[in-house]
């Protein structure tokens, strides 16, 4: 027993000196924090504290020597000129589409994918007298994937697009002459490679698409219609919009009679009477969602509508009602969401929809 008590290894950890005895009683410096022991194997502390160099390869994108993973995305940006009447004009002055005009000449930028950060862009345009106008803009993704800037050309007519380009944020507009630039979003490790070109193909003509809702036996007033963005609708994610059905005054009046026990709800069968009335009312006056699509394009695209049900998009059935409306001298076909009717009762209801256009 005395030999055991005198064995120095029974006092192997000596916290007062930072020394730990190995099995052969060698003295070696280790570092103690509570029950933890750090053994540097005689490596100097200064060397241990130096940052390590790690070389690794990440997935999902290009990699560098630090092991970071960068996702690369390509964004195509197109420019065109919009006339006061809404004509979309290409580089050589050809009309390649029509949109809403607001009485001014404008340069329009559109892009196919969203991006984080911002860039600058410069466009030179010329009128019939070859007078040059320079239009500059700082572009960042705004959800609509387009931006417009007015051309200060007075009453002159813009005939063609000259020099144009993009540059990194902070550069002068006059220096934005490159056809590509790059944005790096460090928060998401995403590199956006943005290229720019002149919109010279007549593949997309922008039209207004309208939506509205009303009791199923009523028509929708033009003043109550909302607008669906056609360009955004052709994105893979489509275009999200909301509509709200207000509370019904007739329903509220009848409900107050039922709650107050007024005629005809002052009898023993009041509950049955109310249930019958409310069911008949909701069946008669439920709202339907209508979407109005220009007749000129309805055979060029497939139109898909989704209803957001607690975060899950459920496809609905769009049926052509046969109703034709005329808005702004253009004919529109009415489509209804045929497999969903929306409640019209004592509270307001807000619904989120997603609309997607697919080129045939």
Short mmCIF file of C-alpha atoms in Angstrom, two decimals:
data_model
loop_
_atom_site.label_atom_id
_atom_site.label_comp_id
_atom_site.label_asym_id
_atom_site.label_seq_id
_atom_site.Cartn_x
_atom_site.Cartn_y
_atom_site.Cartn_z
CA UNK A 1 0.00 0.00 0.00
CA UNK A 2 2.78 2.43 0.89
CA UNK A 3 4.39 1.91 -2.53
CA UNK A 4 1.08 2.78 -4.23
CA UNK A 5 0.69 6.00 -2.28
CA UNK A 6 4.22 7.02 -3.04
CA UNK A 7 3.86 6.38 -6.78
CA UNK A 8 4.33 9.85 -8.39
CA UNK A 9 1.87 8.93 -11.18
CA UNK A 10 -0.95 9.22 -8.63
CA UNK A 11 -0.24 12.95 -8.81
CA UNK A 12 0.21 12.94 -12.60
CA UNK A 13 -1.59 16.28 -13.23
CA UNK A 14 0.05 19.15 -11.40
CA UNK A 15 -2.15 22.15 -12.07
CA UNK A 16 0.04 24.58 -10.15
CA UNK A 17 2.94 24.06 -12.61
CA UNK A 18 1.10 22.98 -15.76
CA UNK A 19 3.07 19.73 -15.82
CA UNK A 20 1.64 16.27 -16.56
CA UNK A 21 3.69 13.13 -15.89
CA UNK A 22 3.63 10.56 -18.66
CA UNK A 23 3.59 6.84 -17.86
CA UNK A 24 7.40 6.75 -17.65
CA UNK A 25 7.35 9.77 -15.35
CA UNK A 26 8.53 12.12 -18.10
CA UNK A 27 7.59 15.71 -17.46
CA UNK A 28 5.66 17.25 -20.36
CA UNK A 29 3.93 20.64 -20.48
CA UNK A 30 0.20 20.43 -21.12
CA UNK A 31 -2.57 22.98 -20.71
CA UNK A 32 -5.57 22.40 -18.47
CA UNK A 33 -9.01 23.99 -18.50
CA UNK A 34 -11.35 22.25 -16.08
CA UNK A 35 -11.37 18.60 -17.11
CA UNK A 36 -9.90 19.32 -20.53
CA UNK A 37 -6.26 18.75 -21.35
CA UNK A 38 -4.49 20.17 -24.41
CA UNK A 39 -1.32 18.28 -25.34
CA UNK A 40 0.76 20.18 -27.92
CA UNK A 41 3.46 17.47 -27.93
CA UNK A 42 6.10 20.14 -27.32
CA UNK A 43 4.84 22.28 -30.20
CA UNK A 44 5.49 25.95 -29.31
CA UNK A 45 2.36 27.88 -28.44
CA UNK A 46 3.26 30.52 -31.04
CA UNK A 47 3.16 27.89 -33.79
CA UNK A 48 -0.11 26.44 -32.50
CA UNK A 49 -1.78 29.87 -32.60
CA UNK A 50 -1.00 30.44 -36.28
CA UNK A 51 -4.04 29.97 -38.58
CA UNK A 52 -4.11 26.71 -40.46
CA UNK A 53 -4.17 26.55 -44.25
CA UNK A 54 -7.01 24.39 -45.53
CA UNK A 55 -7.37 23.47 -49.18
CA UNK A 56 -10.72 22.03 -50.09
CA UNK A 57 -13.20 21.82 -52.94
CA UNK A 58 -16.85 22.70 -52.36
CA UNK A 59 -19.83 21.56 -54.38
CA UNK A 60 -22.47 23.45 -56.29
CA UNK A 61 -20.20 25.88 -58.12
CA UNK A 62 -16.65 26.93 -58.77
CA UNK A 63 -14.18 26.76 -55.92
CA UNK A 64 -11.00 28.50 -54.87
CA UNK A 65 -8.09 27.60 -52.60
CA UNK A 66 -9.95 28.65 -49.45
CA UNK A 67 -12.60 25.97 -49.89
CA UNK A 68 -15.42 28.47 -50.43
CA UNK A 69 -18.19 27.51 -52.86
CA UNK A 70 -19.48 30.10 -55.34
CA UNK A 71 -22.66 29.62 -57.35
CA UNK A 72 -22.60 31.26 -60.77
CA UNK A 73 -25.73 32.60 -62.47
CA UNK A 74 -26.05 34.14 -65.91
CA UNK A 75 -28.41 37.08 -66.42
CA UNK A 76 -29.36 38.32 -69.90
CA UNK A 77 -30.37 41.99 -70.07
CA UNK A 78 -32.01 43.56 -73.14
CA UNK A 79 -32.57 47.20 -74.03
CA UNK A 80 -35.15 48.78 -76.31
CA UNK A 81 -36.78 52.16 -76.88
CA UNK A 82 -40.44 52.85 -76.07
CA UNK A 83 -42.24 55.52 -78.07
CA UNK A 84 -44.84 57.89 -76.59
CA UNK A 85 -47.56 55.70 -78.16
CA UNK A 86 -46.12 52.49 -76.70
CA UNK A 87 -44.26 51.10 -79.72
CA UNK A 88 -41.27 48.96 -78.76
CA UNK A 89 -38.43 49.91 -81.08
CA UNK A 90 -35.31 47.87 -81.90
CA UNK A 91 -31.82 49.11 -82.74
CA UNK A 92 -32.57 50.07 -86.34
CA UNK A 93 -35.95 51.67 -85.60
CA UNK A 94 -38.18 48.67 -86.39
CA UNK A 95 -41.32 48.27 -84.27
CA UNK A 96 -41.04 44.85 -82.64
CA UNK A 97 -43.87 45.07 -80.13
CA UNK A 98 -46.45 47.21 -78.40
CA UNK A 99 -46.91 48.19 -74.77
CA UNK A 100 -48.63 51.00 -72.89
CA UNK A 101 -47.27 54.44 -73.80
CA UNK A 102 -47.32 57.38 -71.42
CA UNK A 103 -46.54 60.21 -73.87
CA UNK A 104 -42.76 60.13 -73.40
CA UNK A 105 -39.79 58.51 -75.12
CA UNK A 106 -38.07 55.99 -72.85
CA UNK A 107 -35.26 53.46 -72.74
CA UNK A 108 -36.38 50.15 -71.29
CA UNK A 109 -34.12 47.53 -69.74
CA UNK A 110 -35.50 44.01 -69.20
CA UNK A 111 -33.75 40.96 -67.78
CA UNK A 112 -34.57 37.27 -67.57
CA UNK A 113 -33.44 36.40 -64.03
CA UNK A 114 -33.30 38.15 -60.70
CA UNK A 115 -29.95 39.25 -59.27
CA UNK A 116 -28.59 40.68 -56.02
CA UNK A 117 -26.73 43.98 -56.02
CA UNK A 118 -26.76 46.71 -58.65
CA UNK A 119 -24.97 47.80 -61.82
CA UNK A 120 -24.89 50.89 -64.03
CA UNK A 121 -25.84 51.02 -67.69
CA UNK A 122 -25.48 53.57 -70.49
CA UNK A 123 -27.46 53.81 -73.73
CA UNK A 124 -26.98 56.33 -76.57
CA UNK A 125 -29.91 57.02 -78.88
CA UNK A 126 -30.29 59.30 -81.91
CA UNK A 127 -33.21 61.22 -83.37
CA UNK A 128 -34.06 61.94 -87.01
CA UNK A 129 -31.52 64.80 -87.04
CA UNK A 130 -28.78 62.49 -85.70
CA UNK A 131 -28.78 64.37 -82.38
CA UNK A 132 -27.33 62.15 -79.65
CA UNK A 133 -28.99 61.57 -76.28
CA UNK A 134 -27.26 59.67 -73.48
CA UNK A 135 -29.43 57.84 -70.95
CA UNK A 136 -27.87 56.34 -67.82
CA UNK A 137 -29.41 54.20 -65.11
CA UNK A 138 -28.49 52.30 -61.96
CA UNK A 139 -30.15 48.90 -62.22
CA UNK A 140 -31.01 46.55 -59.38
CA UNK A 141 -33.48 43.70 -59.33
CA UNK A 142 -36.93 45.11 -58.56
CA UNK A 143 -39.07 42.01 -58.92
CA UNK A 144 -40.57 43.23 -62.20
CA UNK A 145 -37.36 42.47 -64.12
CA UNK A 146 -37.54 45.75 -66.00
CA UNK A 147 -36.63 49.41 -65.62
CA UNK A 148 -37.44 52.49 -67.70
CA UNK A 149 -35.77 55.89 -67.97
CA UNK A 150 -37.13 58.91 -69.86
CA UNK A 151 -35.22 60.25 -72.89
CA UNK A 152 -35.10 64.04 -72.66
CA UNK A 153 -35.55 64.64 -76.39
CA UNK A 154 -38.45 67.08 -76.40
CA UNK A 155 -40.74 66.52 -79.39
CA UNK A 156 -38.05 64.87 -81.51
CA UNK A 157 -38.45 61.32 -82.77
CA UNK A 158 -35.92 58.67 -81.71
CA UNK A 159 -34.78 56.66 -84.71
CA UNK A 160 -32.06 54.28 -83.55
CA UNK A 161 -29.94 52.98 -80.68
CA UNK A 162 -26.18 53.54 -80.80
CA UNK A 163 -23.60 52.63 -78.17
CA UNK A 164 -24.69 50.82 -75.02
CA UNK A 165 -23.21 48.78 -72.21
CA UNK A 166 -23.06 47.89 -68.53
CA UNK A 167 -20.54 48.43 -65.74
CA UNK A 168 -20.02 47.65 -62.08
CA UNK A 169 -21.73 49.64 -59.38
CA UNK A 170 -20.06 52.97 -58.64
CA UNK A 171 -18.55 53.49 -62.06
CA UNK A 172 -19.45 56.47 -64.22
CA UNK A 173 -22.25 56.03 -66.75
CA UNK A 174 -19.84 57.08 -69.51
CA UNK A 175 -17.58 54.16 -68.56
CA UNK A 176 -20.41 51.61 -68.74
CA UNK A 177 -19.58 50.48 -72.25
CA UNK A 178 -18.82 46.80 -71.63
CA UNK A 179 -21.23 44.14 -72.82
CA UNK A 180 -20.76 42.08 -69.64
CA UNK A 181 -20.14 42.73 -65.96
CA UNK A 182 -20.08 40.68 -62.78
CA UNK A 183 -21.68 41.12 -59.35
CA UNK A 184 -20.58 39.00 -56.40
CA UNK A 185 -23.07 38.66 -53.56
CA UNK A 186 -20.94 37.64 -50.59
CA UNK A 187 -23.97 36.98 -48.39
CA UNK A 188 -25.13 34.12 -50.60
CA UNK A 189 -21.80 33.27 -52.28
CA UNK A 190 -23.40 33.90 -55.66
CA UNK A 191 -21.70 35.37 -58.72
CA UNK A 192 -24.04 37.01 -61.23
CA UNK A 193 -22.60 37.30 -64.73
CA UNK A 194 -24.68 39.96 -66.48
CA UNK A 195 -24.61 40.46 -70.25
CA UNK A 196 -26.50 43.07 -72.26
CA UNK A 197 -27.80 43.22 -75.82
CA UNK A 198 -30.32 45.15 -77.87
CA UNK A 199 -33.82 43.72 -78.02
CA UNK A 200 -34.08 43.02 -81.73
CA UNK A 201 -36.39 40.04 -82.00
CA UNK A 202 -40.19 40.28 -82.12
CA UNK A 203 -40.66 37.17 -79.96
CA UNK A 204 -42.38 38.97 -77.08
CA UNK A 205 -45.03 41.63 -77.46
CA UNK A 206 -46.21 43.06 -74.17
CA UNK A 207 -49.96 43.24 -73.60
CA UNK A 208 -52.03 44.02 -70.55
CA UNK A 209 -53.64 41.07 -68.77
CA UNK A 210 -56.37 41.88 -66.27
CA UNK A 211 -57.96 40.09 -63.34
CA UNK A 212 -60.91 40.76 -61.07
CA UNK A 213 -63.51 39.08 -58.92
CA UNK A 214 -67.23 39.51 -58.33
CA UNK A 215 -70.34 37.55 -57.37
CA UNK A 216 -70.68 34.72 -59.82
CA UNK A 217 -73.78 36.24 -61.46
CA UNK A 218 -72.28 39.75 -61.75
CA UNK A 219 -69.75 41.26 -64.14
CA UNK A 220 -66.51 42.92 -63.04
CA UNK A 221 -66.22 46.65 -63.52
CA UNK A 222 -63.16 47.79 -65.47
CA UNK A 223 -62.25 50.24 -62.68
CA UNK A 224 -61.97 47.30 -60.26
CA UNK A 225 -59.55 45.26 -62.39
CA UNK A 226 -55.96 44.59 -61.42
CA UNK A 227 -53.09 44.07 -63.89
CA UNK A 228 -50.98 40.94 -64.27
CA UNK A 229 -47.38 41.50 -65.40
CA UNK A 230 -46.95 39.56 -68.63
CA UNK A 231 -43.13 39.55 -68.63
CA UNK A 232 -42.92 38.23 -65.07
CA UNK A 233 -45.63 35.66 -65.84
CA UNK A 234 -43.33 33.98 -68.37
CA UNK A 235 -40.68 33.39 -65.71
CA UNK A 236 -40.46 29.85 -64.32
CA UNK A 237 -41.85 31.07 -60.99
CA UNK A 238 -44.69 32.99 -62.61
CA UNK A 239 -46.34 36.14 -61.29
CA UNK A 240 -47.96 36.29 -57.84
CA UNK A 241 -50.93 38.53 -57.15
CA UNK A 242 -53.50 38.99 -54.41
CA UNK A 243 -57.18 39.82 -54.40
CA UNK A 244 -59.54 40.50 -51.51
CA UNK A 245 -63.24 39.73 -51.21
CA UNK A 246 -64.88 42.17 -48.78
CA UNK A 247 -67.42 41.26 -46.13
CA UNK A 248 -71.01 41.08 -47.40
CA UNK A 249 -73.34 43.73 -45.97
CA UNK A 250 -76.39 41.56 -46.71
CA UNK A 251 -74.78 38.67 -44.87
CA UNK A 252 -73.93 40.90 -41.90
CA UNK A 253 -77.51 42.21 -41.67
CA UNK A 254 -78.99 38.72 -41.73
CA UNK A 255 -76.41 37.47 -39.23
CA UNK A 256 -77.34 40.26 -36.81
CA UNK A 257 -80.98 39.17 -37.01
CA UNK A 258 -79.98 35.59 -36.20
CA UNK A 259 -77.69 36.63 -33.34
CA UNK A 260 -80.40 38.92 -31.94
CA UNK A 261 -83.21 36.41 -32.18
CA UNK A 262 -85.18 38.67 -34.53
CA UNK A 263 -87.75 37.49 -37.06
CA UNK A 264 -87.62 34.91 -38.54
CA UNK A 265 -85.05 33.59 -36.02
CA UNK A 266 -87.32 33.91 -32.94
CA UNK A 267 -88.60 30.34 -33.18
CA UNK A 268 -87.37 26.96 -32.03
CA UNK A 269 -86.00 26.13 -35.47
CA UNK A 270 -83.85 29.30 -35.66
CA UNK A 271 -80.62 27.34 -36.10
CA UNK A 272 -82.03 25.32 -38.97
CA UNK A 273 -83.41 28.46 -40.64
CA UNK A 274 -80.05 30.24 -40.38
CA UNK A 275 -78.11 27.28 -41.72
CA UNK A 276 -80.46 27.03 -44.70
CA UNK A 277 -80.32 30.77 -45.42
CA UNK A 278 -76.52 31.02 -45.14
CA UNK A 279 -75.93 27.98 -47.36
CA UNK A 280 -78.28 29.30 -50.04
CA UNK A 281 -76.73 32.78 -49.84
CA UNK A 282 -73.15 31.55 -50.10
CA UNK A 283 -74.06 29.29 -53.02
CA UNK A 284 -75.79 32.15 -54.84
CA UNK A 285 -73.30 34.92 -54.14
CA UNK A 286 -69.92 33.27 -53.86
CA UNK A 287 -67.26 35.15 -55.82
CA UNK A 288 -65.43 33.88 -58.86
CA UNK A 289 -62.01 34.99 -60.08
CA UNK A 290 -61.91 36.14 -63.70
CA UNK A 291 -58.83 36.69 -65.84
CA UNK A 292 -59.02 38.67 -69.08
CA UNK A 293 -56.52 37.68 -71.77
CA UNK A 294 -56.07 39.53 -75.09
CA UNK A 295 -57.72 37.54 -77.89
CA UNK A 296 -54.69 38.20 -80.09
CA UNK A 297 -52.38 36.10 -77.88
CA UNK A 298 -54.65 33.51 -76.26
CA UNK A 299 -53.69 30.82 -78.79
CA UNK A 300 -49.98 31.58 -78.51
CA UNK A 301 -49.62 30.64 -74.83
CA UNK A 302 -50.78 28.15 -72.25
CA UNK A 303 -52.12 29.85 -69.12
CA UNK A 304 -51.76 28.13 -65.74
CA UNK A 305 -53.26 29.39 -62.49
CA UNK A 306 -52.43 28.30 -58.94
CA UNK A 307 -54.14 28.99 -55.62
CA UNK A 308 -51.91 29.34 -52.56
CA UNK A 309 -53.27 27.02 -49.90
CA UNK A 310 -51.24 27.58 -46.69
CA UNK A 311 -47.97 27.85 -48.58
CA UNK A 312 -48.73 25.09 -51.09
CA UNK A 313 -49.66 26.07 -54.65
CA UNK A 314 -52.54 24.03 -56.00
CA UNK A 315 -53.32 24.22 -59.70
CA UNK A 316 -56.82 25.41 -60.54
CA UNK A 317 -58.85 24.91 -63.69
CA UNK A 318 -59.13 27.96 -65.95
CA UNK A 319 -62.17 27.73 -68.20
CA UNK A 320 -63.11 30.08 -71.01
CA UNK A 321 -66.49 31.58 -70.19
CA UNK A 322 -67.30 32.75 -73.70
CA UNK A 323 -67.57 36.39 -72.57
CA UNK A 324 -65.63 38.92 -74.69
CA UNK A 325 -64.73 42.31 -73.22
CA UNK A 326 -63.27 45.34 -74.99
CA UNK A 327 -60.66 47.29 -73.04
CA UNK A 328 -58.65 50.12 -74.61
CA UNK A 329 -59.85 49.16 -78.10
CA UNK A 330 -58.64 45.55 -77.70
CA UNK A 331 -60.76 42.42 -77.32
CA UNK A 332 -60.25 40.23 -74.25
CA UNK A 333 -61.46 36.69 -73.54
CA UNK A 334 -62.78 36.04 -70.05
CA UNK A 335 -61.47 32.99 -68.20
CA UNK A 336 -62.80 31.88 -64.81
CA UNK A 337 -61.31 29.78 -62.05
CA UNK A 338 -63.95 27.10 -62.49
CA UNK A 339 -63.07 24.70 -59.69
CA UNK A 340 -62.88 27.24 -56.87
CA UNK A 341 -65.58 29.63 -55.66
CA UNK A 342 -64.66 32.08 -52.96
CA UNK A 343 -66.66 32.80 -49.80
CA UNK A 344 -68.58 36.02 -49.49
CA UNK A 345 -69.72 36.19 -45.88
CA UNK A 346 -69.22 38.23 -42.69
CA UNK A 347 -65.44 38.69 -42.95
CA UNK A 348 -63.02 39.83 -45.64
CA UNK A 349 -60.94 37.13 -47.33
CA UNK A 350 -57.60 37.66 -49.09
CA UNK A 351 -56.30 35.10 -51.58
CA UNK A 352 -52.87 34.69 -53.15
CA UNK A 353 -52.64 33.41 -56.71
CA UNK A 354 -49.84 32.52 -59.09
CA UNK A 355 -50.21 32.99 -62.85
CA UNK A 356 -47.82 31.43 -65.37
CA UNK A 357 -47.69 31.86 -69.16
CA UNK A 358 -46.00 29.15 -71.25
CA UNK A 359 -45.19 29.76 -74.91
CA UNK A 360 -46.83 27.18 -77.21
#
